[in-house]
mmCIF file of C-alpha atoms in Angstrom:
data_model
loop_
_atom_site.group_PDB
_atom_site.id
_atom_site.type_symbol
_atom_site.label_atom_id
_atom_site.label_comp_id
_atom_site.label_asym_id
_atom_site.label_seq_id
_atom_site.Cartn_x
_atom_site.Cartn_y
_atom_site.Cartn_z
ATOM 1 C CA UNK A 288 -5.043 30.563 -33.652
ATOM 2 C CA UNK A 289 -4.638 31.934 -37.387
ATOM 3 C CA UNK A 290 -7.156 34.481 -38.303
ATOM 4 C CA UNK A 291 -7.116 33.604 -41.963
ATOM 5 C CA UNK A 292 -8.077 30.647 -41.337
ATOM 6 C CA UNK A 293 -11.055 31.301 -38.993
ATOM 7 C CA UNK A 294 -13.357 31.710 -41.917
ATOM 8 C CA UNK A 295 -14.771 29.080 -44.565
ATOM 9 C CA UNK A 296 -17.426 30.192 -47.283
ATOM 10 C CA UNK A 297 -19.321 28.257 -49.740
ATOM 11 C CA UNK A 298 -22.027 28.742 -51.809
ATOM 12 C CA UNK A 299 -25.547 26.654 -52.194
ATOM 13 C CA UNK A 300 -27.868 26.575 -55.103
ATOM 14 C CA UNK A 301 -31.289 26.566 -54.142
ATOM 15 C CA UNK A 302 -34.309 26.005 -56.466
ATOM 16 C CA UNK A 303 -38.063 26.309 -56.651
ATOM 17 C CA UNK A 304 -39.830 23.237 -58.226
ATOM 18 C CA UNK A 305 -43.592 23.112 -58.864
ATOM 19 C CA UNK A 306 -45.835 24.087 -57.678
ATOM 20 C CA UNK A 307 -43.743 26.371 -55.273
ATOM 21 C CA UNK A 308 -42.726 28.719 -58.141
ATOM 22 C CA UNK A 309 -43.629 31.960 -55.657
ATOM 23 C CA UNK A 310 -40.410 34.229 -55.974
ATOM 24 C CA UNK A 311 -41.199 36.251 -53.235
ATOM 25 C CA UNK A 312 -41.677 33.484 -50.683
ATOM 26 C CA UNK A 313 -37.999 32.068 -50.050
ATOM 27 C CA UNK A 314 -37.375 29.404 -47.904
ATOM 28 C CA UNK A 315 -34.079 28.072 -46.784
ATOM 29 C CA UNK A 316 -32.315 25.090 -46.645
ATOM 30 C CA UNK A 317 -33.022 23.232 -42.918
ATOM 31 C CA UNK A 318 -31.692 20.717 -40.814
ATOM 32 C CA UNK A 319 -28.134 22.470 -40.890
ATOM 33 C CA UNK A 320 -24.943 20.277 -39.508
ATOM 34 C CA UNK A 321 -21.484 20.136 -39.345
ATOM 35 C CA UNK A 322 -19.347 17.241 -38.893
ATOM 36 C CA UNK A 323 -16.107 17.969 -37.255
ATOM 37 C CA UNK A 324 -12.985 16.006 -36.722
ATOM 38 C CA UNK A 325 -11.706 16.811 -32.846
ATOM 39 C CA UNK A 326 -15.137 17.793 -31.881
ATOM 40 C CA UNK A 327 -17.641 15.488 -33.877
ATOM 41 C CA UNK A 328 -20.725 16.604 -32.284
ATOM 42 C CA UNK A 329 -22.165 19.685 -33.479
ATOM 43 C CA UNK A 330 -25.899 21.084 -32.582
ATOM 44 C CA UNK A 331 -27.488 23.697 -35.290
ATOM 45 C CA UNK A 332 -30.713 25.426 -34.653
ATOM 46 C CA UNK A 333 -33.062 26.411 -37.190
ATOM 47 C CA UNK A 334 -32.464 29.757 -39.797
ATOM 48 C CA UNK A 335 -33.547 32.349 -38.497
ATOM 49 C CA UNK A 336 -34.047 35.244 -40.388
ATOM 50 C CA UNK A 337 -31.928 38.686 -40.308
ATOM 51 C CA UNK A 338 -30.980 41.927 -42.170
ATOM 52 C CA UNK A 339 -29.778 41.400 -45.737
ATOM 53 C CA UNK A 340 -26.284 41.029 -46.226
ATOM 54 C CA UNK A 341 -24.309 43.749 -47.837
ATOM 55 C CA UNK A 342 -21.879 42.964 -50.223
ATOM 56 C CA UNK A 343 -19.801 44.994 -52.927
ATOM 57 C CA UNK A 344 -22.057 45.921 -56.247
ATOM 58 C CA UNK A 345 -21.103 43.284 -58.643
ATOM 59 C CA UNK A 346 -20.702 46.414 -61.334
ATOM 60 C CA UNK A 347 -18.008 47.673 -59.721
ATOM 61 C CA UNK A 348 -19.321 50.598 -57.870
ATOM 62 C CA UNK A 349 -18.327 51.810 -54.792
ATOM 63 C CA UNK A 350 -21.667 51.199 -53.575
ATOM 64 C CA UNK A 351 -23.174 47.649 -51.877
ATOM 65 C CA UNK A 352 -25.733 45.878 -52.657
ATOM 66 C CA UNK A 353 -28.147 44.085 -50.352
ATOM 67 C CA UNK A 354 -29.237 40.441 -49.985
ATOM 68 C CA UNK A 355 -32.719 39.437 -51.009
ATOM 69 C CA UNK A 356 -33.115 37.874 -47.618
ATOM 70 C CA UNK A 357 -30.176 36.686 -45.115
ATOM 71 C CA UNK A 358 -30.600 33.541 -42.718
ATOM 72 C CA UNK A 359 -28.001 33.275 -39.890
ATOM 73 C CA UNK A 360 -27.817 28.795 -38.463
ATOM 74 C CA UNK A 361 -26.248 28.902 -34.917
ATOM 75 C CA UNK A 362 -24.613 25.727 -34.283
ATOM 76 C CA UNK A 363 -22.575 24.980 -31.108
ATOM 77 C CA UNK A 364 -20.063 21.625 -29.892
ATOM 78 C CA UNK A 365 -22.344 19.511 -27.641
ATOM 79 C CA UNK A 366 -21.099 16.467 -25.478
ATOM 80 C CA UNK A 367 -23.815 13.881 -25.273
ATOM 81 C CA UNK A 368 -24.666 12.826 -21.670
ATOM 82 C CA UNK A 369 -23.071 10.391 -19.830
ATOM 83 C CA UNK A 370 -20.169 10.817 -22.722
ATOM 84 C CA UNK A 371 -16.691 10.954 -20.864
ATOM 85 C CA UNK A 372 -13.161 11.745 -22.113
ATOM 86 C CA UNK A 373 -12.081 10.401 -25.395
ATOM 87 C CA UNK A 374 -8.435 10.303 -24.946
ATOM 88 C CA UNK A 375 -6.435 10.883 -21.769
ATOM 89 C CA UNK A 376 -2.641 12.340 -21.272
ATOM 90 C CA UNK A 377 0.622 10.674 -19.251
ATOM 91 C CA UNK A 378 3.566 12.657 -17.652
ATOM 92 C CA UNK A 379 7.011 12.100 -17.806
ATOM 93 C CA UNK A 380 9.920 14.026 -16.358
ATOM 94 C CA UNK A 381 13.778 13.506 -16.865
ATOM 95 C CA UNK A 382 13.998 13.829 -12.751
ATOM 96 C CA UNK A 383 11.883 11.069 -12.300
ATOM 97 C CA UNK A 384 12.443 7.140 -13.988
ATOM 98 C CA UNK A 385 8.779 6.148 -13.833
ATOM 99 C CA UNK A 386 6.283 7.745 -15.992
ATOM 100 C CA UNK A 387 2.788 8.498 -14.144
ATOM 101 C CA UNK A 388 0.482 6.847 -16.750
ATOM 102 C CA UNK A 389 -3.446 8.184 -17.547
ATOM 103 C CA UNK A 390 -5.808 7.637 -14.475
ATOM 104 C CA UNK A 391 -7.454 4.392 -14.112
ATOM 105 C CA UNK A 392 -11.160 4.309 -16.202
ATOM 106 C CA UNK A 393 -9.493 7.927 -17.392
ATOM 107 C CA UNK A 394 -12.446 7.365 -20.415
ATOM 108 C CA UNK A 395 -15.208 5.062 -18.294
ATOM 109 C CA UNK A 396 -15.777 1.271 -17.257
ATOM 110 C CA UNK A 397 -14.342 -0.909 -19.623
ATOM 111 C CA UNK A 398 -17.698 -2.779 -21.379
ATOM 112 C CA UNK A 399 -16.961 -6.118 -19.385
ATOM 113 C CA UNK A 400 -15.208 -5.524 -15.855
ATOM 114 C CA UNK A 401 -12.672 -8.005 -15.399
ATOM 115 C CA UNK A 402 -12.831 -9.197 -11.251
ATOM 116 C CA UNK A 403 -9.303 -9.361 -11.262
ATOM 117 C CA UNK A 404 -8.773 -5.836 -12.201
ATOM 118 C CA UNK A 405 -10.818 -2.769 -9.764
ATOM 119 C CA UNK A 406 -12.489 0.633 -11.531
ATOM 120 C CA UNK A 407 -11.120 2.236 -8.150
ATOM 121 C CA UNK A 408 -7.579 0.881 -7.405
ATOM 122 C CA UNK A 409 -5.036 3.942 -8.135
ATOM 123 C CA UNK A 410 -3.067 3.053 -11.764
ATOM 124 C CA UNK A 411 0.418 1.847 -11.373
ATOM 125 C CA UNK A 412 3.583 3.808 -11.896
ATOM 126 C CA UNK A 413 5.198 2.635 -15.016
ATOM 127 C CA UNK A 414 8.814 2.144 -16.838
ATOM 128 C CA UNK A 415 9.371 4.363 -19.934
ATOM 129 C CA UNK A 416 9.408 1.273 -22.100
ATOM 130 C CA UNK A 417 5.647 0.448 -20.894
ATOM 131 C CA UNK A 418 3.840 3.052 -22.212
ATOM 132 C CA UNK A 419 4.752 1.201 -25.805
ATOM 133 C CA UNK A 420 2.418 -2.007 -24.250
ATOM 134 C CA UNK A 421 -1.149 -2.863 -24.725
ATOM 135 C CA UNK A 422 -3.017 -2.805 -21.371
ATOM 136 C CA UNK A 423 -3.620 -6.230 -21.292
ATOM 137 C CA UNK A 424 0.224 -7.177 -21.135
ATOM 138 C CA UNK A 425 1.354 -4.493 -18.707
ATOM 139 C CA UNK A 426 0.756 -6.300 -15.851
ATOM 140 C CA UNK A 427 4.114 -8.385 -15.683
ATOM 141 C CA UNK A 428 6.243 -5.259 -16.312
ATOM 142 C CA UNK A 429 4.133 -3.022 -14.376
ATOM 143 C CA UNK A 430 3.944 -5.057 -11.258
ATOM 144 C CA UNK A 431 7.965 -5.855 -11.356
ATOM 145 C CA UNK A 432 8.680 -2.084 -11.561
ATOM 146 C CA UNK A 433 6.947 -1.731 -8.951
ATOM 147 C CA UNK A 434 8.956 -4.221 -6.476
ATOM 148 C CA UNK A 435 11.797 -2.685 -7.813
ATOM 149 C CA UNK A 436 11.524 0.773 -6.701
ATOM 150 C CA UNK A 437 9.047 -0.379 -3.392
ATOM 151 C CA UNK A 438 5.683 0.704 -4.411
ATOM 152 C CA UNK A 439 2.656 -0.730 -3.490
ATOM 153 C CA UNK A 440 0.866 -2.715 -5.365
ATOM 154 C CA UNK A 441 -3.097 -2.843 -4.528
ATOM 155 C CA UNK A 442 -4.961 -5.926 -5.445
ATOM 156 C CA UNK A 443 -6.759 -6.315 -6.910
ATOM 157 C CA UNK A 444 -4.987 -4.464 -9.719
ATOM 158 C CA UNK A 445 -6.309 -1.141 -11.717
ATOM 159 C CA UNK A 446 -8.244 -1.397 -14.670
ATOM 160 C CA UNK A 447 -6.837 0.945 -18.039
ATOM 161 C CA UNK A 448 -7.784 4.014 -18.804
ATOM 162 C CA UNK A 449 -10.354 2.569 -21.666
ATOM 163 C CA UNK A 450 -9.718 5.947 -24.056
ATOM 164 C CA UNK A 451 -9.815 5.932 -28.229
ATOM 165 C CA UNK A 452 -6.642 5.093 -29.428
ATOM 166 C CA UNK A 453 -5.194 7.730 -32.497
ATOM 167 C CA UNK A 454 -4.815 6.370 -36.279
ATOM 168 C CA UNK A 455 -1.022 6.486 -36.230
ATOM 169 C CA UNK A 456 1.890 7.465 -33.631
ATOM 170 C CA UNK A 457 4.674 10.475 -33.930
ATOM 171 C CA UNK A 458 8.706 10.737 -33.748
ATOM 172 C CA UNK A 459 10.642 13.849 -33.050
ATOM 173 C CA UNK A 460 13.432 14.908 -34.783
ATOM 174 C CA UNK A 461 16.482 16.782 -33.296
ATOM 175 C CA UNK A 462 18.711 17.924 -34.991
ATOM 176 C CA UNK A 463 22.099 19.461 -33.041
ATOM 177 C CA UNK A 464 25.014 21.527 -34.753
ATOM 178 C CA UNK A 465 28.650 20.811 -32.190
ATOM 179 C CA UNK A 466 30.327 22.461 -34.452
ATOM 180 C CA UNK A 467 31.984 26.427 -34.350
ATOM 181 C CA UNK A 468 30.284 26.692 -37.571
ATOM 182 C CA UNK A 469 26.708 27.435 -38.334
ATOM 183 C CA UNK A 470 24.531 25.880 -41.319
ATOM 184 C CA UNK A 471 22.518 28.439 -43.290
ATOM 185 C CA UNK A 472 19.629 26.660 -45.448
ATOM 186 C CA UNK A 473 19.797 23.233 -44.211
ATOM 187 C CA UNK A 474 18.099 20.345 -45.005
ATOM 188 C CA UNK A 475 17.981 16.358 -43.965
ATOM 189 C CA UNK A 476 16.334 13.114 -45.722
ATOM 190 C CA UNK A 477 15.649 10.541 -43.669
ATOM 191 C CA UNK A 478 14.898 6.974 -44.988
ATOM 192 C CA UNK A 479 12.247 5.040 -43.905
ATOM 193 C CA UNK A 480 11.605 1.719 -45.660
ATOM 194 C CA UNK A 481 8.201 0.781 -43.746
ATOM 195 C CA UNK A 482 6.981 3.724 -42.168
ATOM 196 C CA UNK A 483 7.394 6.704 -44.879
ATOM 197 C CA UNK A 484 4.568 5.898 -46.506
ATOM 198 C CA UNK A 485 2.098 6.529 -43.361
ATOM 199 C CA UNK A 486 4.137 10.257 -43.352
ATOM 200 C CA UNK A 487 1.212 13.287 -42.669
ATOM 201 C CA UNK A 488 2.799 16.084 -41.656
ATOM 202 C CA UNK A 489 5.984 17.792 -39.868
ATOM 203 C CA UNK A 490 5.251 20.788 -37.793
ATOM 204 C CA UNK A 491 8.042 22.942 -37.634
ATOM 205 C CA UNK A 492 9.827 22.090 -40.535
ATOM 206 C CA UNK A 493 8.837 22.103 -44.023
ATOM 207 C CA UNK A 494 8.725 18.273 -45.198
ATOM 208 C CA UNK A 495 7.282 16.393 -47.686
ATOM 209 C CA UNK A 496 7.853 12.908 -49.321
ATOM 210 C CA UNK A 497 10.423 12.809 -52.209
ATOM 211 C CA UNK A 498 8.209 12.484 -55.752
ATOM 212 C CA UNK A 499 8.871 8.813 -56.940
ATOM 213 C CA UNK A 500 10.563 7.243 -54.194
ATOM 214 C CA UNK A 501 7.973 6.310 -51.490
ATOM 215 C CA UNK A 502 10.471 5.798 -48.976
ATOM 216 C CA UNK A 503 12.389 8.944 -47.740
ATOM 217 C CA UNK A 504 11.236 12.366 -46.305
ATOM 218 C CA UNK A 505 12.528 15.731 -46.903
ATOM 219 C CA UNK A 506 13.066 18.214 -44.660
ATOM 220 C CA UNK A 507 14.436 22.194 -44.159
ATOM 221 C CA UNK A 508 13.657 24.584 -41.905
ATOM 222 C CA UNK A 509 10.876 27.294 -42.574
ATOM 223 C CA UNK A 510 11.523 30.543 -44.511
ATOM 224 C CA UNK A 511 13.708 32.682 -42.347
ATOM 225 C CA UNK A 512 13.953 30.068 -39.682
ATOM 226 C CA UNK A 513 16.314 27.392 -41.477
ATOM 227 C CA UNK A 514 19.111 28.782 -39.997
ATOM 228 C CA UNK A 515 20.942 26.198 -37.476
ATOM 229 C CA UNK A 516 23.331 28.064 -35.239
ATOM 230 C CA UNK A 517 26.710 27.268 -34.125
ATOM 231 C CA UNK A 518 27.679 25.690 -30.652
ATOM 232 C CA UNK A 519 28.111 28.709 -27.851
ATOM 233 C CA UNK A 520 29.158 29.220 -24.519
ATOM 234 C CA UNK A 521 27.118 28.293 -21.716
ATOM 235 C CA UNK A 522 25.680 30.958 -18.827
ATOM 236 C CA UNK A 523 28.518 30.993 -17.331
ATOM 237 C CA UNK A 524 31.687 29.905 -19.709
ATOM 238 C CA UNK A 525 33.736 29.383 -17.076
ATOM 239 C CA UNK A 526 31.658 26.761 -15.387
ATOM 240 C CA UNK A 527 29.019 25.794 -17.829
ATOM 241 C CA UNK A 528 29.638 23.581 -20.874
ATOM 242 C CA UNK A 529 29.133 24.730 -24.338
ATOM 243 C CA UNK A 530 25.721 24.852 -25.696
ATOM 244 C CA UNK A 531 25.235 22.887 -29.169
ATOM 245 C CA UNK A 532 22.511 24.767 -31.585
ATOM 246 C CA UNK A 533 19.676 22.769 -32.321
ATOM 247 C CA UNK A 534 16.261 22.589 -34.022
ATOM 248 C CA UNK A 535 13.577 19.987 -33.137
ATOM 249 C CA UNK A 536 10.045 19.206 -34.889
ATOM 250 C CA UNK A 537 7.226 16.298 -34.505
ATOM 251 C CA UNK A 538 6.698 14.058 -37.516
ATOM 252 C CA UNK A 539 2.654 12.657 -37.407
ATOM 253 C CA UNK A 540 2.331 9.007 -39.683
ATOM 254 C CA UNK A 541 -0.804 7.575 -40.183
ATOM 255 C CA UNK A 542 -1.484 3.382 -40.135
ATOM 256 C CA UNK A 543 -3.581 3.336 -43.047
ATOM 257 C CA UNK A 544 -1.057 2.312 -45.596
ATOM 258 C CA UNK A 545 1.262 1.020 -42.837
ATOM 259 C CA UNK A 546 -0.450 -1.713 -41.236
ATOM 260 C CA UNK A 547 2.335 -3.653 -40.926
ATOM 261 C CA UNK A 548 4.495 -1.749 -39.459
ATOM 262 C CA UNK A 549 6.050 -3.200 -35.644
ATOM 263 C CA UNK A 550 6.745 0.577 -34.387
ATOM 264 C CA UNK A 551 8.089 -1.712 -31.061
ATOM 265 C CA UNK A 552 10.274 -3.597 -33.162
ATOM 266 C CA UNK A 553 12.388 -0.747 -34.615
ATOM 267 C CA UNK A 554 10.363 -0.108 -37.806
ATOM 268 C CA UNK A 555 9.851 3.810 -37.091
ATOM 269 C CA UNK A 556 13.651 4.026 -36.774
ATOM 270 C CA UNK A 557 15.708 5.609 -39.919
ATOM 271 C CA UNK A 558 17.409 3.174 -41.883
ATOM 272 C CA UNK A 559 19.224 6.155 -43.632
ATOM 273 C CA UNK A 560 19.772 9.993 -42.771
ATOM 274 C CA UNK A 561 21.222 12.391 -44.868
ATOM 275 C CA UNK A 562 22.120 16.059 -43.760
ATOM 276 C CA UNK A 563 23.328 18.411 -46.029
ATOM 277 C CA UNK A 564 23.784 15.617 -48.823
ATOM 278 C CA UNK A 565 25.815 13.381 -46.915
ATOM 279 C CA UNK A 566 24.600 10.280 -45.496
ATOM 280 C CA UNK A 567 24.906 10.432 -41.383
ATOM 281 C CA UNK A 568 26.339 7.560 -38.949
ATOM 282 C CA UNK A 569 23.383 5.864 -37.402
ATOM 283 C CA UNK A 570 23.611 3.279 -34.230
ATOM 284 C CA UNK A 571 23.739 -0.290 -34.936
ATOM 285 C CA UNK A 572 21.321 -1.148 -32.349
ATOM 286 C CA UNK A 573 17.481 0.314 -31.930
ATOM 287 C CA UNK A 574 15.784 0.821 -28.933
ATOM 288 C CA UNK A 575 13.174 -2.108 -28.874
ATOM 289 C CA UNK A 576 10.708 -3.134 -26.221
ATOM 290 C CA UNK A 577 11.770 -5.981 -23.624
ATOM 291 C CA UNK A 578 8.467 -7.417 -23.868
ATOM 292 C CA UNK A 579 8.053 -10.564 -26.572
ATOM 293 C CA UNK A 580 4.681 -10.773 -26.322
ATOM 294 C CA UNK A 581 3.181 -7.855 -28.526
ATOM 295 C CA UNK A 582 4.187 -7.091 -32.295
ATOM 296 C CA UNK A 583 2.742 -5.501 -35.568
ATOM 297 C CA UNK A 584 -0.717 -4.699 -33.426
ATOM 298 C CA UNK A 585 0.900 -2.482 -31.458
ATOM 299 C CA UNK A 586 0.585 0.316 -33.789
ATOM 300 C CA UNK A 587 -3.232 -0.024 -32.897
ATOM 301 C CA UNK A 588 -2.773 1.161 -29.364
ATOM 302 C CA UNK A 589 -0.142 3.619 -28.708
ATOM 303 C CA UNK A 590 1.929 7.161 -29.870
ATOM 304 C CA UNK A 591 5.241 6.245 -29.803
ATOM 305 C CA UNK A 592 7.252 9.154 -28.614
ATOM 306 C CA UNK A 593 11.369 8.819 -30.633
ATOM 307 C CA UNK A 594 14.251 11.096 -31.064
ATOM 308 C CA UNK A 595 16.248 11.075 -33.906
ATOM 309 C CA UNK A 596 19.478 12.897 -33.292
ATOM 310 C CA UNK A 597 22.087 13.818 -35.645
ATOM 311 C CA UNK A 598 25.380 15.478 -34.063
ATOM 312 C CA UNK A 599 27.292 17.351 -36.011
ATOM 313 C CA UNK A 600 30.503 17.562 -35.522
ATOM 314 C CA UNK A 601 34.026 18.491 -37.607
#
């Protein structure tokens, strides 16, 4: 995706001890590996020998100056056998109230099949608020959603999908301009007492933690992009409504130094927001889960999806 960053070099010190002390006969460095993050599983073959690499003359000259002896290690991803999906996806679609959750055994049989649940029964349709529930307590929730809208309901029911869960969740900010007037340079800090400690990374913005308080994240657009237009006419202005400007990004947090944290219970929510310098208006309630059965775990099993939106208006 980004040239620049396609390319990693480092450099290895290799010795001769006694009683190899032949310079001529070089011998690299075997057993070559690379240990990756989304693909883990790497395969290298051995070095095999090639042309000398040319590089510039260390003196300066316009000439280049060749290798003693070059090596080139091929290593490729590899997907052990019988090794299945790791993580599975959902869809979702403002024309449509339930969300179509991952396939059932989406990542293989769970370890010890449950007779009450069936590796082959389709999974169930789902309310939004479900996909913020452990498996194992979906069933109430699932099954009443179902005799709510008329679906059927096979029995026995579908196991889950069985995939790796992620180290943290996200949030998505919004951030919409109502007004005639547009903001040049803008920037927002949002406050969040339990969660901002778990921040990783914003994507489209440029944001960072504040230094010394451990609790609030910074945010402006990126250079030439932190420009958030004015409110505009619609298609057709004498039909359509007006258009507000608006800018969007996804936060990433991480659980490691937020174990704590009950995402369900309105933890990932801003308790302050400022844009511009001026502290925002925020709801006085949070959108929490119906259920009462799940809490501070939940953060183990799910990516909670939020929107934070700030309206600005005269």
């Amino acid at each position: 995706m980004d040239p620049s960053k396609s390319i990693s070099a480092f450099q290895i010190n290799v010795f001769k001890m006694p009683p190899d002390l032949n310079r001529s006969l070089l011998s690299p460095p075997q057993n070559w590996g690379i240990s990756g993050r989304l693909n883990p599983s790497y395969k290298c073959g051995p070095p095999v020998l090639v042309s000398p690499s040319q590089y510039p003359d260390p003196s300066g000259l316009l000439s280049d100056s060749a290798a003693m002896a070059s090596w080139q290690v091929v290593c490729n991803i590899t997907k052990p056998k019988g090794v299945g999906p790791r993580y599975c996806v959902s869809f979702s679609a403002y024309y449509n109230e339930s969300i179509i959750p991952c396939p059932t055994c989406a990542c293989g049989f769970p370890a010890n099949t449950n007779r009450m649940f069936s590796t082959k029964s389709p999974a169930l349709l789902l309310p939004s608020q479900v996909l913020l529930v452990p498996f194992e307590n979906r069933t109430t929730l699932s099954t009443a959603w179902a005799d709510l809208h008329h679906f059927p309901v096979p029995n026995p029911l579908p196991c889950g999908d069985n995939c790796g869960t992620t180290g943290g969740w996200s949030a998505r900010i919004t951030i919409f301009n109502w007004d005639e007037i547009p903001f040049v340079d803008w920037f927002t800090a949002i406050e969040l007492d339990k969660a901002a400690p778990g921040f990783e990374a914003v994507y489209s913005f440029n944001g960072s933690t504040l230094n010394g308080v451990n609790n609030t994240i910074f945010m402006q657009g990126l250079p030439g992009l932190n420009y958030l237009v004015a409110e505009t006419d619609g298609a057709n202005p004498q039909k359509d409504p007006r258009v507000p400007g608006k800018q969007q990004s996804v936060i990433s947090f991480t659980k490691k130094l937020t174990t704590g944290v009950n995402i369900s219970g309105g933890d990932g929510f801003p308790t302050k927001v400022f844009f511009n310098g001026e502290e925002c208006s925020l709801p006085k309630v949070l959108p929490k889960s119906n259920s009462h059965i799940f809490g501070s775990s939940l953060l183990t099993y799910v990516i909670l999806a939020l929107a934070v939106f700030l309206a600005m208006q005269k």
